[in-house]
mmCIF file of C-alpha atoms in Angstrom:
data_model
loop_
_atom_site.group_PDB
_atom_site.id
_atom_site.type_symbol
_atom_site.label_atom_id
_atom_site.label_comp_id
_atom_site.label_asym_id
_atom_site.label_seq_id
_atom_site.Cartn_x
_atom_site.Cartn_y
_atom_site.Cartn_z
ATOM 1 C CA MET A 987 101.197 136.534 82.577
ATOM 2 C CA LYS A 988 100.731 139.886 84.326
ATOM 3 C CA GLN A 989 100.261 138.110 87.686
ATOM 4 C CA LEU A 990 103.501 136.172 87.204
ATOM 5 C CA GLN A 991 105.353 139.392 86.401
ATOM 6 C CA GLU A 992 103.954 141.107 89.517
ATOM 7 C CA PHE A 993 104.901 138.090 91.654
ATOM 8 C CA ILE A 994 108.475 138.104 90.323
ATOM 9 C CA GLU A 995 108.781 141.858 90.905
ATOM 10 C CA ARG A 996 107.485 141.452 94.465
ATOM 11 C CA VAL A 997 109.974 138.640 95.179
ATOM 12 C CA ILE A 998 112.870 140.650 93.778
ATOM 13 C CA LEU A 999 111.868 143.782 95.678
ATOM 14 C CA THR A 1000 111.373 141.868 98.932
ATOM 15 C CA SER A 1001 114.729 140.114 98.546
ATOM 16 C CA ARG A 1002 116.456 143.350 99.533
ATOM 17 C CA TYR A 1003 115.570 142.500 103.145
ATOM 18 C CA LEU A 1004 118.126 139.674 102.954
ATOM 19 C CA LEU A 1005 120.757 142.409 103.135
ATOM 20 C CA VAL A 1006 119.732 143.004 106.751
ATOM 21 C CA VAL A 1007 121.611 139.809 107.671
ATOM 22 C CA PHE A 1008 124.826 141.397 106.396
ATOM 23 C CA TYR A 1009 124.240 144.675 108.233
ATOM 24 C CA VAL A 1010 123.456 142.900 111.514
ATOM 25 C CA GLY A 1011 126.632 140.876 110.952
ATOM 26 C CA LEU A 1012 128.580 144.108 110.491
ATOM 27 C CA ALA A 1013 127.091 145.443 113.733
ATOM 28 C CA ALA A 1014 128.164 142.248 115.529
ATOM 29 C CA SER A 1015 131.667 142.511 114.060
ATOM 30 C CA LEU A 1016 131.803 146.128 115.230
ATOM 31 C CA ALA A 1017 130.955 145.014 118.779
ATOM 32 C CA ILE A 1018 133.711 142.370 118.651
ATOM 33 C CA TYR A 1019 136.125 144.956 117.259
ATOM 34 C CA ALA A 1020 135.206 147.332 120.100
ATOM 35 C CA VAL A 1021 136.200 144.662 122.633
ATOM 36 C CA ALA A 1022 139.503 144.167 120.783
ATOM 37 C CA PHE A 1023 139.989 147.955 120.838
ATOM 38 C CA VAL A 1024 139.670 147.990 124.640
ATOM 39 C CA PHE A 1025 142.493 145.430 124.851
ATOM 40 C CA LYS A 1026 144.613 147.556 122.481
ATOM 41 C CA LEU A 1027 143.896 150.570 124.685
ATOM 42 C CA ILE A 1028 145.036 148.682 127.799
ATOM 43 C CA LYS A 1029 148.206 147.616 125.973
ATOM 44 C CA THR A 1030 148.819 151.252 124.957
ATOM 45 C CA ALA A 1031 148.360 152.373 128.568
ATOM 46 C CA LYS A 1032 150.989 149.822 129.660
ATOM 47 C CA VAL A 1033 153.389 151.182 127.032
ATOM 48 C CA ALA A 1034 152.755 154.731 128.254
ATOM 49 C CA LEU A 1035 153.325 153.771 131.886
ATOM 50 C CA ALA A 1036 156.587 152.044 130.928
ATOM 51 C CA GLY A 1037 157.770 155.332 129.402
ATOM 52 C CA GLU A 1038 158.175 153.896 125.900
ATOM 53 C CA ASP A 1039 157.497 155.701 122.620
ATOM 54 C CA MET A 1040 153.740 156.182 122.160
ATOM 55 C CA VAL A 1041 153.620 156.926 118.434
ATOM 56 C CA LEU A 1042 153.163 153.365 117.119
ATOM 57 C CA PRO A 1043 150.582 152.309 119.731
ATOM 58 C CA MET A 1044 148.619 155.514 119.076
ATOM 59 C CA LEU A 1045 148.681 154.822 115.333
ATOM 60 C CA VAL A 1046 147.231 151.366 116.048
ATOM 61 C CA LEU A 1047 144.369 153.029 117.974
ATOM 62 C CA ILE A 1048 143.808 155.578 115.199
ATOM 63 C CA ASP A 1049 143.756 152.772 112.640
ATOM 64 C CA SER A 1050 141.145 150.919 114.711
ATOM 65 C CA ALA A 1051 138.970 154.038 114.967
ATOM 66 C CA LEU A 1052 139.152 154.604 111.194
ATOM 67 C CA ILE A 1053 138.182 150.996 110.468
ATOM 68 C CA SER A 1054 135.266 151.247 112.918
ATOM 69 C CA GLY A 1055 134.053 154.444 111.265
ATOM 70 C CA LEU A 1056 134.250 152.733 107.877
ATOM 71 C CA ILE A 1057 132.108 149.844 109.141
ATOM 72 C CA VAL A 1058 129.495 152.244 110.542
ATOM 73 C CA MET A 1059 129.423 154.326 107.353
ATOM 74 C CA VAL A 1060 128.940 151.273 105.125
ATOM 75 C CA MET A 1061 126.366 149.705 107.440
ATOM 76 C CA LEU A 1062 124.161 152.785 107.882
ATOM 77 C CA SER A 1063 124.294 154.193 104.381
ATOM 78 C CA SER A 1064 123.865 150.801 102.705
ATOM 79 C CA TYR A 1065 120.819 150.029 104.832
ATOM 80 C CA GLU A 1066 119.387 153.470 104.057
ATOM 81 C CA ASN A 1067 120.075 153.128 100.309
ATOM 82 C CA PHE A 1068 119.098 149.516 99.704
ATOM 83 C CA VAL A 1069 116.679 148.325 102.404
ATOM 84 C CA SER A 1070 114.660 151.058 104.080
ATOM 85 C CA ARG A 1071 114.890 154.647 105.228
ATOM 86 C CA PHE A 1072 115.577 155.215 108.903
ATOM 87 C CA ASP A 1073 112.734 156.844 110.815
ATOM 88 C CA THR A 1074 114.533 159.824 112.327
ATOM 89 C CA SER A 1075 111.443 161.890 113.055
ATOM 90 C CA ALA A 1076 111.354 160.774 116.691
ATOM 91 C CA THR A 1077 115.027 161.438 117.380
ATOM 92 C CA GLU A 1078 117.671 164.005 116.588
ATOM 93 C CA ASP A 1079 120.318 161.267 116.841
ATOM 94 C CA SER A 1080 120.634 160.627 113.101
ATOM 95 C CA PRO A 1081 123.957 161.454 111.440
ATOM 96 C CA ASP A 1082 123.632 164.530 109.218
ATOM 97 C CA TRP A 1083 125.407 162.896 106.273
ATOM 98 C CA LEU A 1084 123.102 159.873 106.133
ATOM 99 C CA ARG A 1085 120.451 161.314 103.795
ATOM 100 C CA ARG A 1086 123.025 162.792 101.401
ATOM 101 C CA LEU A 1087 125.070 159.626 100.864
ATOM 102 C CA ASP A 1088 124.076 157.813 97.673
ATOM 103 C CA PRO A 1089 125.858 154.660 96.436
ATOM 104 C CA GLY A 1090 128.217 156.690 94.224
ATOM 105 C CA SER A 1091 129.372 159.026 96.959
ATOM 106 C CA LEU A 1092 129.518 156.071 99.383
ATOM 107 C CA LYS A 1093 132.096 154.447 97.098
ATOM 108 C CA VAL A 1094 134.164 157.629 97.137
ATOM 109 C CA LYS A 1095 133.936 157.873 100.932
ATOM 110 C CA VAL A 1096 134.881 154.193 101.340
ATOM 111 C CA ALA A 1097 137.842 154.663 98.972
ATOM 112 C CA THR A 1098 138.924 157.740 100.929
ATOM 113 C CA ALA A 1099 138.619 155.859 104.229
ATOM 114 C CA LEU A 1100 140.631 152.935 102.828
ATOM 115 C CA LEU A 1101 143.248 155.388 101.586
ATOM 116 C CA THR A 1102 143.481 156.968 105.037
ATOM 117 C CA ILE A 1103 143.758 153.560 106.720
ATOM 118 C CA SER A 1104 146.451 152.572 104.224
ATOM 119 C CA ALA A 1105 148.341 155.815 104.917
ATOM 120 C CA VAL A 1106 148.245 155.192 108.677
ATOM 121 C CA GLN A 1107 149.487 151.629 108.191
ATOM 122 C CA LEU A 1108 152.229 152.847 105.855
ATOM 123 C CA LEU A 1109 153.280 155.386 108.484
ATOM 124 C CA GLN A 1110 153.459 152.539 111.015
ATOM 125 C CA VAL A 1111 155.765 150.674 108.627
ATOM 126 C CA PHE A 1112 158.044 153.680 108.156
ATOM 127 C CA LEU A 1113 158.280 154.237 111.908
ATOM 128 C CA ASP A 1114 159.223 150.592 112.456
ATOM 129 C CA MET A 1115 161.164 149.821 109.253
ATOM 130 C CA GLU A 1116 163.575 147.314 110.765
ATOM 131 C CA LYS A 1117 160.716 144.776 111.032
ATOM 132 C CA PHE A 1118 160.110 144.781 107.268
ATOM 133 C CA THR A 1119 162.138 143.766 104.231
ATOM 134 C CA GLU A 1120 162.655 146.127 101.314
ATOM 135 C CA LYS A 1121 160.316 144.009 99.208
ATOM 136 C CA GLN A 1122 157.535 144.196 101.833
ATOM 137 C CA ILE A 1123 157.904 147.972 102.068
ATOM 138 C CA MET A 1124 157.892 148.282 98.276
ATOM 139 C CA TRP A 1125 154.647 146.294 98.017
ATOM 140 C CA LYS A 1126 152.996 148.319 100.774
ATOM 141 C CA VAL A 1127 153.877 151.536 98.915
ATOM 142 C CA ILE A 1128 152.599 150.077 95.614
ATOM 143 C CA ILE A 1129 149.327 149.021 97.247
ATOM 144 C CA HIS A 1130 148.970 152.502 98.751
ATOM 145 C CA MET A 1131 149.526 154.063 95.312
ATOM 146 C CA VAL A 1132 146.839 151.766 93.875
ATOM 147 C CA PHE A 1133 144.459 153.007 96.601
ATOM 148 C CA ILE A 1134 145.286 156.599 95.626
ATOM 149 C CA ALA A 1135 144.652 155.900 91.931
ATOM 150 C CA SER A 1136 141.397 154.068 92.745
ATOM 151 C CA ALA A 1137 140.145 156.894 94.958
ATOM 152 C CA LEU A 1138 140.925 159.466 92.261
ATOM 153 C CA CYS A 1139 139.175 157.371 89.590
ATOM 154 C CA LEU A 1140 136.090 156.867 91.768
ATOM 155 C CA ALA A 1141 135.956 160.574 92.617
ATOM 156 C CA GLY A 1142 136.294 161.457 88.927
ATOM 157 C CA LEU A 1143 133.552 159.018 87.926
ATOM 158 C CA ASP A 1144 131.267 160.324 90.664
ATOM 159 C CA ARG A 1145 131.889 163.875 89.464
ATOM 160 C CA LEU A 1146 131.178 162.912 85.844
ATOM 161 C CA THR A 1147 127.935 161.134 86.709
ATOM 162 C CA THR A 1148 126.807 164.036 88.884
ATOM 163 C CA VAL A 1149 127.505 166.581 86.130
ATOM 164 C CA SER A 1150 125.845 164.332 83.512
ATOM 165 C CA ALA A 1151 122.767 163.875 85.688
ATOM 166 C CA GLN A 1152 122.491 167.638 86.226
ATOM 167 C CA LYS A 1153 122.705 168.237 82.467
ATOM 168 C CA LEU A 1154 119.966 165.669 81.831
ATOM 169 C CA ILE A 1155 117.706 167.377 84.356
ATOM 170 C CA HIS A 1156 118.046 170.690 82.490
ATOM 171 C CA LYS A 1157 117.222 169.256 79.019
ATOM 172 C CA LYS A 1158 113.890 170.004 77.369
ATOM 173 C CA PRO A 1159 111.942 167.117 75.797
ATOM 174 C CA ASP A 1160 113.082 168.296 72.342
ATOM 175 C CA GLY A 1161 116.748 167.962 73.419
ATOM 176 C CA SER A 1162 117.526 171.676 73.725
ATOM 177 C CA GLU A 1163 118.972 173.153 76.876
ATOM 178 C CA ALA A 1164 116.507 174.502 79.397
ATOM 179 C CA SER A 1165 117.451 177.673 81.153
ATOM 180 C CA ALA A 1166 118.219 177.290 84.806
ATOM 181 C CA PRO A 1167 115.445 178.496 87.056
ATOM 182 C CA ALA A 1168 115.919 182.035 88.213
ATOM 183 C CA ALA A 1169 117.170 182.493 91.728
ATOM 184 C CA PRO A 1170 114.503 183.727 94.117
ATOM 185 C CA ALA A 1171 114.588 187.426 94.800
ATOM 186 C CA ALA A 1172 116.209 188.438 98.044
ATOM 187 C CA PRO A 1173 113.816 189.685 100.698
ATOM 188 C CA PRO A 1174 113.852 193.443 101.175
ATOM 189 C CA ALA A 1175 116.342 194.652 103.725
ATOM 190 C CA VAL A 1176 114.788 195.639 107.006
ATOM 191 C CA PRO A 1177 116.493 198.628 108.600
ATOM 192 C CA PRO A 1178 117.762 197.973 112.129
ATOM 193 C CA PRO A 1179 115.618 199.499 114.877
#
């Protein structure tokens, strides 16, 4: 029975490597999106050379950059959290935020990125309102408000779980509160030469 349990645990633990397929797929989609971005950039350059208003084309480029950043953030932090840690000892090229991003804070960052993307798209709608009906605009605003509410809820939940986890760390086995460890003493001041 013990051998069967160990086998099942090994299979379940090893199955996390199946996630690599999704992350490689995200990397491939990012490459395809980069090619599409180059075409958007060329189109924006044509608009600029024609002397037309640049605000909407620039918002399209900003939107593309935000979506690309979201893909990278999800891909890197999910791989780091669920599959394997990146070996960054040989390179200084690792993003600073990578080690600090747990699944809870990743959800908050993704919600914030989606909110920002939604805000940029809503700004595009308001700058080009004649292309949209009142009902379409209303639904875009409602969806944006839902993103705001979702981001606030996720941030609140992340804050609650962080505070709860910190309280659990400071509990003694008997359930009483442990005192926080004393801060280390400051080194003695050295007078300037």
